[in-house]
Amino acid sequence: MDDLGIKELWLDDLLEDDFDPEAEDGTPSKELMTINMGPQHPSTHGVLRLVVTLSGEEVVKCIPDIGYLHTGVEKTAESKTYNQALTLTDRTDYLNPLINNLGFSLAVEKLLNITDQIPARAQVARVLLCELQRLSSHLVWLGTHAMDLGAQSTFLYGMREREMILDIFEMCSGVRMMTSYIMPGGLYADLPKGFEEAVAKFIKYFKKIWPEYGALLTKSELWYERTKGIAVLTPEQALGYGVTGPCLRACGIKYDVRKMFPYSGYETYDFEVPTATKGDVYDRFTVRMQEVEQTVRLIEQALQKLPSGEWQVSDRKIAPPKKWEIATNMESLIHHFKLFTEGFKPAPGEVYSRVESARGELAYFMVSDGSNKPMRMHIRAPSFTNLQAMPITLEGKAMFADIIAAIGSIDIILGEVDR
Amino acid sequence: METEPALIDPQRFPDVRTSDFRAADGTPTYIVPAAKVVEILRYLRDVERFTMLEDVTAIDWYPKEPRFQVVYNLLSIERQKVIRIKVDLPAQNPTIATVTNLWPGANWYEREVFDLFGINFEGHPDLRRIELPEDWDGHPLRRDYPVTGPRRANLPANWIRVEGRSGSPQ
């Protein structure tokens, strides 16, 4: 290659005046470089774009640019009846559809003032399904987070177990992910035959396999190197930015909606809220790992509690009548027709209803003007707030590769960030 | 929750009134004049210990007047309490002071309200569109903005006639 002069050209470039090489005494260059990361990058868990300014390898500034997955869910919901708008909530946080369904349903039930009428079977089934959903979401988080940091096998194991949970959801609702199974007034249908056996079998298997997950990561020196002391969030910062969920609990603040504002009978279950102290990537990891164990406890309790009986409210203006009722009763036929053409009409009012999703406090702010469509449906998305706090954990104290660890540790879903 | 004393002292803040719109979740709701919102939110944060700003959003009551309402949901983790503050804003040039100096997390929420409702936040450090492209026209969450989008809405009613397809002009 020497005869083409390539080597000389390289050297000439380096010796140009505007190039700022390391000084002779070895201090690094002060020149800043701004690079674009995403939106199409596998480690950003969706379509997150970051504009990162670097000094050498240190992060000086990190500006998230969101909106690539904006689908206008809040606007669309204004032109749908309540039961139609339910299907939109599946698609916001797509790893968490059942908890989204529950958040929406609780808000609508409060607007309809039927919160105390939900039958016991529906209440317990909701808790059971939501905890299964939390488990599956944490498995995906663990797999992708570990894969970002170089541990590929965890991803395969996580996806394998998640698929078993999705099979259980498919049993119930007919679909793996976009379930729309929890509806205002109870459930979409009764739990299928063999559901309890399937869950019990899965939990038995999962409890046996779960210690392997931790061992895969925590017995590796590399894992500690990549996570400890990285992207530290202080409690003051977390409160100022409205961070919730495992990210907040990793800073030592014990806020869990299931404990503070219990819904669906969470106050009757025995479970702990795991916390940590340092608020770094490793603490968020340990908090979620302990949360998985608490989730398994909750599923076991719910499985023992699950009563038989009705699974939706008896008011046929809210819950659709059953097939045999329609076949034998004229009034039920009218109810069915009215419900699916017009829907129900909550009295005018507003509601802000919280649930604990796998990522933090998910809330639905809904306003009814007395018509059959929500006048305003606002989703308080935990990923949105948690992502906003990410740059301050990085700027001035992290290396470029730590950004990947930080994104994985806050566990964002861009469908929910952009809505 | 209803029998508890008012969270905002009516003698200290005489122009704050309780909302008469039904709050189905039982959250105490107050309507605050736009000029006083920063003062009252600072009081709630520092004196009443509502340390977390959960959410900032807005409601468009078109065609009623005052048209817009900005809604703040606050949470006190230590007191296990919630409160909702609402601010009425007119249809013409709706402007309100930013609360980003109280809670840095209000930044993106206010950008979102600006983007989707067109409400200006005075003193905001970085008031740009957040969800939509920078050159987007209009504010989609306003009630008079068509669900189908401005382009579809402005086309002639019978413009879609593709062979073999049933066009559904909106």
Coordinates of C-alpha atoms in Angstrom, one line a residue, chain A residues 63-68 70 74-76 78-79 107 110-113 237-244 248 253-255 259-261 346-354 361 363 365 367-369 374-376 378-381 383-385 387-388 391 417-419, chain B residues 1 19 21-27 29 51-62 69 71 73-84 86 102-109 111-112 116-117 126 128 130-132 139-147:
Chain A
I63 CA -30.2 14.5 25.1
P64 CA -32.9 12.0 24.5
D65 CA -35.1 12.7 21.4
I66 CA -38.4 10.8 21.6
G67 CA -41.5 10.7 19.5
Y68 CA -40.5 8.2 16.8
H70 CA -46.0 8.5 18.7
E74 CA -54.8 9.8 23.6
K75 CA -56.4 11.5 20.6
T76 CA -57.7 8.2 19.1
E78 CA -61.5 10.4 22.3
S79 CA -63.3 9.0 19.3
A107 CA -60.3 4.3 36.0
K110 CA -64.4 4.6 39.3
L111 CA -66.1 6.9 36.8
L112 CA -69.0 4.4 36.7
N113 CA -68.9 4.1 40.5
Q237 CA -33.2 13.7 42.0
A238 CA -35.6 10.8 41.8
L239 CA -38.3 12.7 43.6
G240 CA -37.7 15.9 41.6
Y241 CA -38.0 14.0 38.4
G242 CA -41.0 12.0 39.4
V243 CA -39.2 8.7 39.0
T244 CA -41.3 5.7 40.2
L248 CA -37.2 4.8 42.8
I253 CA -37.7 5.3 48.8
K254 CA -40.3 2.7 49.5
Y255 CA -43.1 3.8 47.3
K259 CA -49.0 -0.9 49.2
M260 CA -49.8 2.8 49.4
F261 CA -53.0 2.9 47.3
P346 CA -70.5 7.3 32.9
A347 CA -71.7 10.4 34.7
P348 CA -69.6 13.6 34.1
G349 CA -66.4 13.5 36.2
E350 CA -62.7 13.0 36.3
V351 CA -60.5 10.4 37.7
Y352 CA -56.8 9.8 38.2
S353 CA -56.3 6.1 38.8
R354 CA -52.9 4.5 39.6
E361 CA -46.6 4.2 38.6
A363 CA -51.9 6.2 35.8
F365 CA -56.3 10.4 33.9
V367 CA -62.5 12.9 32.0
S368 CA -66.0 12.0 31.2
D369 CA -68.5 14.5 29.8
P374 CA -63.9 9.5 27.0
M375 CA -63.6 13.2 26.6
R376 CA -59.9 13.0 27.6
H378 CA -54.2 10.9 29.5
I379 CA -51.7 8.1 30.3
R380 CA -49.1 8.9 32.9
A381 CA -46.4 6.6 31.6
S383 CA -41.2 5.1 31.2
F384 CA -41.6 8.7 30.1
T385 CA -40.7 10.1 33.5
L387 CA -36.3 8.3 30.8
Q388 CA -36.3 12.0 31.5
P391 CA -29.4 12.0 31.3
V417 CA -42.9 6.9 26.2
D418 CA -44.3 8.2 22.9
R419 CA -47.9 6.9 23.2
Chain B
M1 CA -61.1 11.7 52.9
S19 CA -63.5 22.3 42.1
F21 CA -66.5 18.9 39.0
R22 CA -67.0 15.4 40.3
A23 CA -63.7 13.8 41.3
A24 CA -64.6 10.1 41.0
D25 CA -61.3 9.1 42.8
G26 CA -62.0 11.3 45.8
T27 CA -58.9 13.4 45.2
T29 CA -59.2 19.2 43.7
T51 CA -42.7 16.3 47.2
M52 CA -43.6 14.5 44.0
L53 CA -45.1 16.0 40.9
E54 CA -46.8 12.9 39.4
D55 CA -48.2 14.4 36.2
V56 CA -48.9 17.6 34.3
T57 CA -51.6 17.5 31.6
A58 CA -54.4 19.5 30.2
I59 CA -58.0 19.3 29.3
D60 CA -59.6 21.2 26.3
W61 CA -63.2 22.1 27.1
Y62 CA -63.9 23.5 23.6
Q69 CA -57.4 23.5 32.1
V71 CA -53.9 19.8 35.6
N73 CA -51.3 15.8 40.2
L74 CA -49.2 15.9 43.3
L75 CA -48.3 13.1 45.7
S76 CA -46.9 13.1 49.2
I77 CA -45.2 9.8 49.9
E78 CA -44.6 10.5 53.6
R79 CA -48.2 11.7 54.2
Q80 CA -49.7 9.1 51.8
K81 CA -51.8 11.8 50.3
V82 CA -52.7 13.1 46.8
I83 CA -54.0 16.4 45.6
R84 CA -55.0 17.8 42.2
K86 CA -56.2 22.9 38.1
L102 CA -39.7 23.5 41.5
W103 CA -39.6 20.0 39.9
P104 CA -37.1 19.5 37.1
G105 CA -39.3 16.6 36.0
A106 CA -42.0 19.0 34.8
N107 CA -39.8 19.8 31.8
W108 CA -41.0 17.0 29.5
Y109 CA -44.6 17.2 30.8
R111 CA -43.2 20.3 26.6
E112 CA -45.9 17.6 25.9
L116 CA -50.3 18.7 21.9
F117 CA -52.4 21.6 23.3
D126 CA -36.5 24.3 26.4
R128 CA -39.9 22.6 21.9
I130 CA -41.5 16.6 22.0
E131 CA -43.7 14.0 20.4
L132 CA -44.4 15.5 17.0
H139 CA -51.9 20.9 18.2
P140 CA -53.6 17.5 17.9
L141 CA -55.2 17.1 21.3
R142 CA -57.3 20.2 20.9
R143 CA -60.9 19.2 20.4
D144 CA -61.3 21.1 17.1
Y145 CA -58.3 19.2 15.6
P146 CA -59.7 16.4 13.3
V147 CA -58.9 12.9 14.4

